[in-house]
CSV table of C-alpha atoms in Angstrom, one decimal:
chain,number,residue,atom,x,y,z
A,1,UNK,CA,32.6,37.8,4.5
A,2,UNK,CA,30.0,35.5,2.9
A,3,UNK,CA,30.4,31.6,4.3
A,4,UNK,CA,28.2,29.2,2.6
A,5,UNK,CA,27.2,26.2,5.1
A,6,UNK,CA,26.9,23.5,1.9
A,7,UNK,CA,22.9,21.9,2.3
A,8,UNK,CA,22.3,25.0,4.7
A,9,UNK,CA,22.6,28.5,2.3
A,10,UNK,CA,24.8,31.5,3.0
A,11,UNK,CA,25.7,33.6,5.7
A,12,UNK,CA,27.6,37.1,6.5
A,13,UNK,CA,30.0,36.6,9.1
A,14,UNK,CA,32.0,39.0,10.1
A,15,UNK,CA,36.1,39.6,9.2
A,16,UNK,CA,37.0,39.4,13.0
A,17,UNK,CA,35.6,36.1,13.5
A,18,UNK,CA,38.2,34.5,11.5
A,19,UNK,CA,40.7,33.8,13.7
A,20,UNK,CA,38.1,32.0,16.1
A,21,UNK,CA,36.7,30.0,13.0
A,22,UNK,CA,40.6,28.7,11.9
A,23,UNK,CA,41.1,27.2,15.6
A,24,UNK,CA,37.7,24.8,15.4
A,25,UNK,CA,38.4,23.9,11.5
A,26,UNK,CA,42.1,23.2,12.4
A,27,UNK,CA,40.6,20.7,15.4
A,28,UNK,CA,38.1,19.0,12.2
A,29,UNK,CA,41.2,18.9,9.6
A,30,UNK,CA,43.0,17.4,12.5
A,31,UNK,CA,39.8,14.5,12.8
A,32,UNK,CA,39.9,14.2,9.3
A,33,UNK,CA,44.0,13.4,8.3
A,34,UNK,CA,44.3,10.9,11.4
A,35,UNK,CA,40.4,9.1,10.8
A,36,UNK,CA,39.6,10.2,13.4
A,37,UNK,CA,36.5,9.4,13.5
A,38,UNK,CA,35.3,9.9,17.2
A,39,UNK,CA,36.8,13.3,17.2
A,40,UNK,CA,35.5,14.5,13.5
A,41,UNK,CA,31.5,14.9,14.4
A,42,UNK,CA,32.4,17.5,17.6
A,43,UNK,CA,34.5,19.1,15.9
A,44,UNK,CA,32.6,19.5,12.6
A,45,UNK,CA,29.8,20.1,15.0
A,46,UNK,CA,31.9,22.5,16.9
A,47,UNK,CA,32.8,24.6,13.5
A,48,UNK,CA,29.4,24.1,11.7
A,49,UNK,CA,27.7,25.5,15.1
A,50,UNK,CA,30.3,28.2,15.8
A,51,UNK,CA,29.4,30.0,11.9
A,52,UNK,CA,25.7,29.3,12.9
A,53,UNK,CA,26.0,31.7,16.1
A,54,UNK,CA,28.2,34.3,14.5
A,55,UNK,CA,26.4,34.1,11.2
A,56,UNK,CA,24.0,36.1,9.9
A,57,UNK,CA,21.5,34.5,6.8
A,58,UNK,CA,22.4,36.5,3.3
A,59,UNK,CA,18.5,37.9,1.9
A,60,UNK,CA,18.0,34.6,-0.7
A,61,UNK,CA,17.7,37.7,-3.6
A,62,UNK,CA,21.6,38.2,-3.0
A,63,UNK,CA,23.9,36.5,-5.7
A,64,UNK,CA,27.2,36.3,-4.3
A,65,UNK,CA,30.2,33.4,-4.3
A,66,UNK,CA,31.3,32.7,-0.6
A,67,UNK,CA,34.6,33.1,0.1
A,68,UNK,CA,34.7,30.3,2.1
A,69,UNK,CA,32.2,27.1,2.1
A,70,UNK,CA,31.5,24.2,4.4
A,71,UNK,CA,30.7,20.5,4.7
A,72,UNK,CA,27.8,19.2,5.1
A,73,UNK,CA,26.2,19.1,8.5
A,74,UNK,CA,25.2,16.0,7.8
A,75,UNK,CA,28.6,14.6,6.5
A,76,UNK,CA,30.5,11.7,7.3
A,77,UNK,CA,34.0,11.3,7.8
A,78,UNK,CA,35.1,9.9,4.2
A,79,UNK,CA,32.4,12.3,2.3
A,80,UNK,CA,34.3,15.4,4.1
A,81,UNK,CA,37.9,13.8,2.6
A,82,UNK,CA,36.0,13.2,-0.6
A,83,UNK,CA,35.3,17.3,-0.5
A,84,UNK,CA,39.0,17.7,0.0
A,85,UNK,CA,40.0,16.4,-3.3
A,86,UNK,CA,38.2,16.2,-6.8
A,87,UNK,CA,36.3,13.2,-6.6
A,88,UNK,CA,34.5,14.3,-3.9
A,89,UNK,CA,32.4,17.4,-5.4
A,90,UNK,CA,29.1,16.6,-7.1
A,91,UNK,CA,28.8,19.5,-9.7
A,92,UNK,CA,26.1,21.3,-9.7
B,1,UNK,CA,45.2,23.3,3.6
B,2,UNK,CA,42.7,23.6,6.0
B,3,UNK,CA,39.4,21.9,5.7
B,4,UNK,CA,37.6,25.2,5.2
B,5,UNK,CA,39.7,26.6,2.0
B,6,UNK,CA,40.5,23.1,1.0
B,7,UNK,CA,36.2,22.5,0.4
B,8,UNK,CA,35.7,26.5,-0.8
B,9,UNK,CA,38.2,25.6,-3.5
B,10,UNK,CA,37.6,22.5,-4.8
B,11,UNK,CA,34.0,23.2,-4.9
B,12,UNK,CA,34.7,26.4,-5.9
B,13,UNK,CA,36.4,25.2,-8.9
B,14,UNK,CA,33.2,22.4,-10.0
B,15,UNK,CA,30.7,25.2,-9.5
B,16,UNK,CA,32.9,27.3,-12.5
B,17,UNK,CA,33.5,24.3,-14.2
B,18,UNK,CA,30.1,22.9,-15.1
B,19,UNK,CA,29.5,26.6,-16.4
B,20,UNK,CA,30.6,27.3,-20.0
B,21,UNK,CA,31.1,30.9,-20.5
B,22,UNK,CA,30.0,32.0,-23.8
B,23,UNK,CA,31.8,34.3,-26.3
B,24,UNK,CA,28.7,36.8,-25.9
B,25,UNK,CA,28.2,37.4,-21.5
B,26,UNK,CA,25.2,38.0,-22.3
B,27,UNK,CA,24.4,34.5,-24.0
B,28,UNK,CA,26.0,33.5,-21.0
B,29,UNK,CA,23.2,34.8,-19.3
B,30,UNK,CA,20.9,33.3,-21.3
B,31,UNK,CA,22.0,29.9,-21.0
B,32,UNK,CA,23.5,30.1,-17.2
B,33,UNK,CA,19.1,30.7,-16.2
B,34,UNK,CA,18.1,27.5,-18.6
B,35,UNK,CA,20.9,25.6,-16.6
B,36,UNK,CA,19.4,26.8,-12.9
B,37,UNK,CA,15.5,26.3,-14.8
B,38,UNK,CA,16.8,22.9,-15.6
B,39,UNK,CA,18.0,22.7,-11.6
B,40,UNK,CA,14.8,23.6,-10.4
B,41,UNK,CA,12.8,21.4,-12.3
B,42,UNK,CA,15.5,18.2,-11.0
B,43,UNK,CA,15.2,19.7,-7.0
B,44,UNK,CA,11.9,19.2,-7.5
B,45,UNK,CA,11.9,16.3,-9.1
B,46,UNK,CA,14.2,15.0,-5.6
B,47,UNK,CA,12.0,16.3,-3.4
B,48,UNK,CA,9.6,14.1,-4.7
B,49,UNK,CA,11.2,10.7,-5.1
B,50,UNK,CA,12.4,11.1,-0.9
B,51,UNK,CA,8.5,11.6,-0.1
B,52,UNK,CA,7.6,8.9,-2.4
B,53,UNK,CA,9.8,6.7,0.0
B,54,UNK,CA,9.2,8.1,3.0
B,55,UNK,CA,5.3,7.3,2.0
B,56,UNK,CA,6.9,3.8,1.5
B,57,UNK,CA,8.6,3.5,4.2
B,58,UNK,CA,5.7,4.6,6.1
B,59,UNK,CA,3.4,1.8,4.3
B,60,UNK,CA,6.1,-0.7,5.5
B,61,UNK,CA,5.9,0.4,9.4
B,62,UNK,CA,2.1,0.5,9.0
B,63,UNK,CA,2.3,-3.0,8.2
B,64,UNK,CA,5.2,-4.6,10.9
B,65,UNK,CA,2.5,-2.6,13.7
B,66,UNK,CA,-0.5,-4.0,12.3
B,67,UNK,CA,1.6,-7.8,12.9
B,68,UNK,CA,2.9,-6.8,16.1
B,69,UNK,CA,-0.8,-6.5,17.5
B,70,UNK,CA,-1.4,-10.0,15.7
B,71,UNK,CA,1.4,-11.7,17.5
B,72,UNK,CA,0.1,-8.8,20.5
B,73,UNK,CA,-3.3,-10.6,21.1
B,74,UNK,CA,-1.9,-14.3,19.9
B,75,UNK,CA,0.0,-13.5,23.4
B,76,UNK,CA,-2.8,-12.7,25.4
B,77,UNK,CA,-5.0,-15.0,23.7
B,78,UNK,CA,-2.0,-18.1,24.9
B,79,UNK,CA,-1.8,-16.7,28.4
B,80,UNK,CA,-5.8,-16.9,28.6
B,81,UNK,CA,-5.6,-20.9,28.0
B,82,UNK,CA,-2.7,-21.0,30.4
B,83,UNK,CA,-0.4,-21.6,27.7
B,84,UNK,CA,2.0,-19.5,28.7
B,85,UNK,CA,5.1,-20.8,26.5
B,86,UNK,CA,3.2,-19.7,23.3
B,87,UNK,CA,2.5,-15.9,24.5
B,88,UNK,CA,6.7,-16.0,25.6
B,89,UNK,CA,7.4,-17.1,21.8
B,90,UNK,CA,5.1,-14.0,20.3
B,91,UNK,CA,5.9,-12.0,22.9
B,92,UNK,CA,9.2,-12.7,21.7
B,93,UNK,CA,9.0,-12.3,18.1
B,94,UNK,CA,7.3,-9.4,18.8
B,95,UNK,CA,10.4,-7.8,19.8
B,96,UNK,CA,12.3,-9.1,17.0
B,97,UNK,CA,9.9,-7.2,15.2
B,98,UNK,CA,10.3,-4.1,17.1
B,99,UNK,CA,13.8,-3.5,16.1
B,100,UNK,CA,12.8,-3.3,12.7
B,101,UNK,CA,10.1,-1.1,13.6
B,102,UNK,CA,12.8,0.8,15.2
B,103,UNK,CA,15.1,0.3,12.6
B,104,UNK,CA,12.6,2.1,10.1
B,105,UNK,CA,11.7,4.7,12.3
B,106,UNK,CA,15.0,5.8,12.5
B,107,UNK,CA,15.3,6.2,8.1
B,108,UNK,CA,11.5,7.6,7.8
B,109,UNK,CA,13.0,10.3,10.6
B,110,UNK,CA,16.4,10.7,8.6
B,111,UNK,CA,14.3,10.8,5.1
B,112,UNK,CA,11.5,13.5,6.7
B,113,UNK,CA,14.6,15.3,7.7
B,114,UNK,CA,15.4,15.6,4.3
B,115,UNK,CA,12.8,16.0,2.9
B,116,UNK,CA,12.4,19.6,4.6
B,117,UNK,CA,15.7,20.5,3.4
B,118,UNK,CA,15.5,19.9,0.3
B,119,UNK,CA,12.0,22.0,0.2
B,120,UNK,CA,13.8,24.5,1.7
B,121,UNK,CA,17.0,24.5,-0.5
B,122,UNK,CA,14.5,24.3,-3.9
B,123,UNK,CA,12.9,27.4,-2.3
B,124,UNK,CA,16.1,29.0,-1.8
B,125,UNK,CA,16.9,28.1,-5.5
B,126,UNK,CA,13.9,29.5,-6.8
B,127,UNK,CA,14.2,32.5,-4.7
B,128,UNK,CA,17.6,33.1,-6.3
B,129,UNK,CA,16.7,32.2,-9.9
B,130,UNK,CA,14.0,34.8,-9.7
B,131,UNK,CA,16.4,37.4,-8.3
B,132,UNK,CA,19.2,36.4,-11.4
B,133,UNK,CA,16.6,36.5,-14.2
B,134,UNK,CA,15.9,40.5,-13.1
B,135,UNK,CA,19.7,41.2,-12.7
B,136,UNK,CA,19.9,39.4,-16.0
B,137,UNK,CA,17.2,42.0,-17.7
B,138,UNK,CA,18.8,44.6,-16.4
B,139,UNK,CA,21.7,44.1,-17.8
B,140,UNK,CA,20.7,42.7,-21.4
B,141,UNK,CA,18.8,46.2,-21.3
B,142,UNK,CA,21.6,48.5,-20.3
B,143,UNK,CA,25.2,47.4,-20.9
B,144,UNK,CA,26.5,46.2,-24.4
B,145,UNK,CA,28.9,42.6,-24.5
B,146,UNK,CA,32.3,44.8,-23.6
B,147,UNK,CA,30.5,46.9,-20.4
B,148,UNK,CA,28.1,44.0,-19.6
B,149,UNK,CA,31.1,41.4,-18.7
B,150,UNK,CA,32.6,42.8,-15.7
B,151,UNK,CA,28.4,42.5,-14.6
B,152,UNK,CA,27.5,39.2,-15.0
B,153,UNK,CA,31.0,37.6,-13.1
B,154,UNK,CA,29.5,37.8,-10.0
B,155,UNK,CA,25.7,36.6,-10.6
B,156,UNK,CA,26.7,34.3,-13.2
B,157,UNK,CA,29.5,32.9,-10.5
B,158,UNK,CA,26.9,33.4,-7.0
B,159,UNK,CA,24.1,31.6,-9.2
B,160,UNK,CA,26.3,28.6,-9.6
B,161,UNK,CA,27.3,27.7,-6.2
B,162,UNK,CA,24.0,27.9,-5.3
B,163,UNK,CA,23.5,25.6,-8.3
B,164,UNK,CA,25.8,23.5,-7.4
B,165,UNK,CA,25.4,23.3,-3.6
B,166,UNK,CA,21.8,22.0,-4.3
B,167,UNK,CA,22.5,19.9,-6.9
B,168,UNK,CA,24.9,18.1,-4.1
B,169,UNK,CA,22.1,17.7,-1.8
B,170,UNK,CA,19.9,16.1,-4.3
B,171,UNK,CA,22.4,13.9,-5.3
B,172,UNK,CA,22.9,13.0,-1.6
B,173,UNK,CA,19.6,12.6,-0.5
B,174,UNK,CA,18.9,10.2,-3.4
B,175,UNK,CA,22.0,8.0,-2.6
B,176,UNK,CA,20.3,7.6,0.3
B,177,UNK,CA,17.1,6.4,-0.8
B,178,UNK,CA,18.5,4.6,-2.6
B,179,UNK,CA,20.7,3.1,0.2
B,180,UNK,CA,17.1,3.1,1.7
B,181,UNK,CA,14.6,1.2,-1.0
B,182,UNK,CA,17.3,-1.2,-1.4
B,183,UNK,CA,16.6,-2.6,2.1
B,184,UNK,CA,13.5,-1.4,1.6
B,185,UNK,CA,12.7,-3.9,-0.9
B,186,UNK,CA,14.3,-6.2,1.3
B,187,UNK,CA,11.8,-5.8,3.7
B,188,UNK,CA,8.8,-6.2,1.5
B,189,UNK,CA,10.7,-9.3,-0.8
B,190,UNK,CA,10.5,-11.1,3.4
B,191,UNK,CA,6.7,-10.5,3.4
B,192,UNK,CA,5.7,-11.4,-0.1
B,193,UNK,CA,7.7,-15.0,0.3
B,194,UNK,CA,6.2,-15.8,3.5
B,195,UNK,CA,9.0,-15.4,6.0
B,196,UNK,CA,8.0,-12.3,8.2
B,197,UNK,CA,4.0,-13.6,7.3
B,198,UNK,CA,5.3,-17.3,9.1
B,199,UNK,CA,6.9,-15.5,11.7
B,200,UNK,CA,4.1,-13.0,12.3
B,201,UNK,CA,0.5,-14.4,12.4
B,202,UNK,CA,-1.3,-15.2,9.3
B,203,UNK,CA,-3.5,-17.8,10.1
B,204,UNK,CA,-1.4,-20.4,9.1
B,205,UNK,CA,1.9,-19.8,11.4
B,206,UNK,CA,3.1,-21.7,13.7
B,207,UNK,CA,1.4,-19.5,17.0
B,208,UNK,CA,-2.2,-19.5,15.5
B,209,UNK,CA,-1.8,-23.6,14.6
B,210,UNK,CA,-1.1,-24.5,18.0
B,211,UNK,CA,-3.6,-21.9,19.7
B,212,UNK,CA,-6.4,-23.2,17.0
B,213,UNK,CA,-4.9,-26.9,18.1
B,214,UNK,CA,-5.9,-25.8,22.2
B,215,UNK,CA,-9.2,-24.9,20.0
B,216,UNK,CA,-9.9,-28.0,18.5
B,217,UNK,CA,-7.7,-30.4,21.1
B,218,UNK,CA,-10.0,-32.4,22.1
B,219,UNK,CA,-12.6,-33.4,18.7
B,220,UNK,CA,-9.0,-33.9,17.3
B,221,UNK,CA,-7.7,-36.2,19.8
B,222,UNK,CA,-11.3,-38.4,19.6
B,223,UNK,CA,-10.5,-38.2,15.5
B,224,UNK,CA,-7.6,-39.6,16.3
B,225,UNK,CA,-8.8,-42.8,18.3
B,226,UNK,CA,-10.9,-43.6,15.9
B,227,UNK,CA,-8.8,-43.4,13.2
B,228,UNK,CA,-6.0,-45.6,14.9
B,229,UNK,CA,-8.9,-48.3,15.9
B,230,UNK,CA,-9.3,-48.4,12.5
B,231,UNK,CA,-6.2,-48.8,10.9
B,232,UNK,CA,-5.1,-51.6,13.6
B,233,UNK,CA,-8.1,-53.2,12.6
B,234,UNK,CA,-8.0,-52.5,9.0
B,235,UNK,CA,-4.9,-53.8,7.4
B,236,UNK,CA,-5.6,-57.1,8.2
B,237,UNK,CA,-9.7,-56.8,7.1
B,238,UNK,CA,-8.0,-55.9,3.6
B,239,UNK,CA,-6.0,-57.7,2.9
B,240,UNK,CA,-8.2,-60.9,4.0
B,241,UNK,CA,-11.1,-59.4,2.7
B,242,UNK,CA,-11.7,-59.4,-0.4
B,243,UNK,CA,-13.3,-56.2,-2.9
B,244,UNK,CA,-16.6,-56.8,-0.5
B,245,UNK,CA,-15.8,-55.1,2.5
B,246,UNK,CA,-12.4,-53.3,1.0
B,247,UNK,CA,-13.7,-49.9,-0.4
B,248,UNK,CA,-14.6,-48.8,3.6
B,249,UNK,CA,-11.4,-50.1,4.7
B,250,UNK,CA,-9.1,-49.0,2.5
B,251,UNK,CA,-11.2,-45.5,2.8
B,252,UNK,CA,-10.6,-45.0,6.1
B,253,UNK,CA,-7.3,-45.4,5.8
B,254,UNK,CA,-7.4,-43.1,2.9
B,255,UNK,CA,-8.5,-40.5,5.6
B,256,UNK,CA,-5.9,-41.7,8.2
B,257,UNK,CA,-3.4,-40.4,6.3
B,258,UNK,CA,-4.5,-37.3,4.7
B,259,UNK,CA,-5.3,-36.2,8.4
B,260,UNK,CA,-1.7,-37.9,10.2
B,261,UNK,CA,0.5,-34.8,9.5
B,262,UNK,CA,-1.7,-32.0,9.6
B,263,UNK,CA,-2.2,-33.6,13.3
B,264,UNK,CA,1.6,-34.0,13.5
B,265,UNK,CA,2.1,-30.7,12.3
B,266,UNK,CA,-0.7,-28.9,15.2
B,267,UNK,CA,0.9,-30.6,17.8
């Protein structure tokens, strides 16, 4: 599958990685929902690090939409929360 | 719902909404391409804006460092003259400035990282736009409007997502830059108002005044004694003596009045 880390571009990740990413994503979700700043940063970093480790950068001339999109690495909790609602995403 | 799924869904919905689909899909290609070129211009402008802010910070850091060096020099001078209290004061102010320099350094590094990221994003978008242009020409040359429909879907969605991403990166960098510029502006204002300069070492600052006073101190003391002598004898003479001797005495009194506050400030 193709994933995008906002601000970094797209990566090709094996479908089999979904389970592992779901676990990391659940930890991030918990931190965001409970507004837990301390847990948030490590959770986001862990998730994105894993995506980068598992993924291979997509060739720049490939024009394909992503299956999954991840928040930027330097986003703060409020930004991520915003990206999960209508107001948060800035349209291109 | 999970963060990644939720962000994906919202992001895609927005990216697709930003794209106006034309009746003839081949027009959609041309329209999308126009938007891509505009976005490229916008991204390049974003990179230039960040670079400008970075250079401004660099300038401010240099100014603050110069002032630190000056305070350092003053501390040495004060110690050399046996004035440890003054040296301590100068070093204290130097330390205060250090927190500002450190703050600027952090901002500088953050801007530098943004600049690099945006530069890479701009190159990536440029490559995608070029790929899109080639696909667009192929599709237009090969397919009828009906056939093109299915072919363009993916290419257009793919590039819309890229534009949404880079657009967001530019927006975030600009927001951050605006915040930094406000802070940089505050430092500029402080410097212009003299508040920082007074604290850090123009020739008129108080540490320098004391150092200068130590050099000229003995002379001033003598002058002060002389003036005091003149004044203690002066007023009586001025009242008693008529126009004759009065001119010289009032001259002396005027001089004393002008000198006194200055000497008082230096002490």
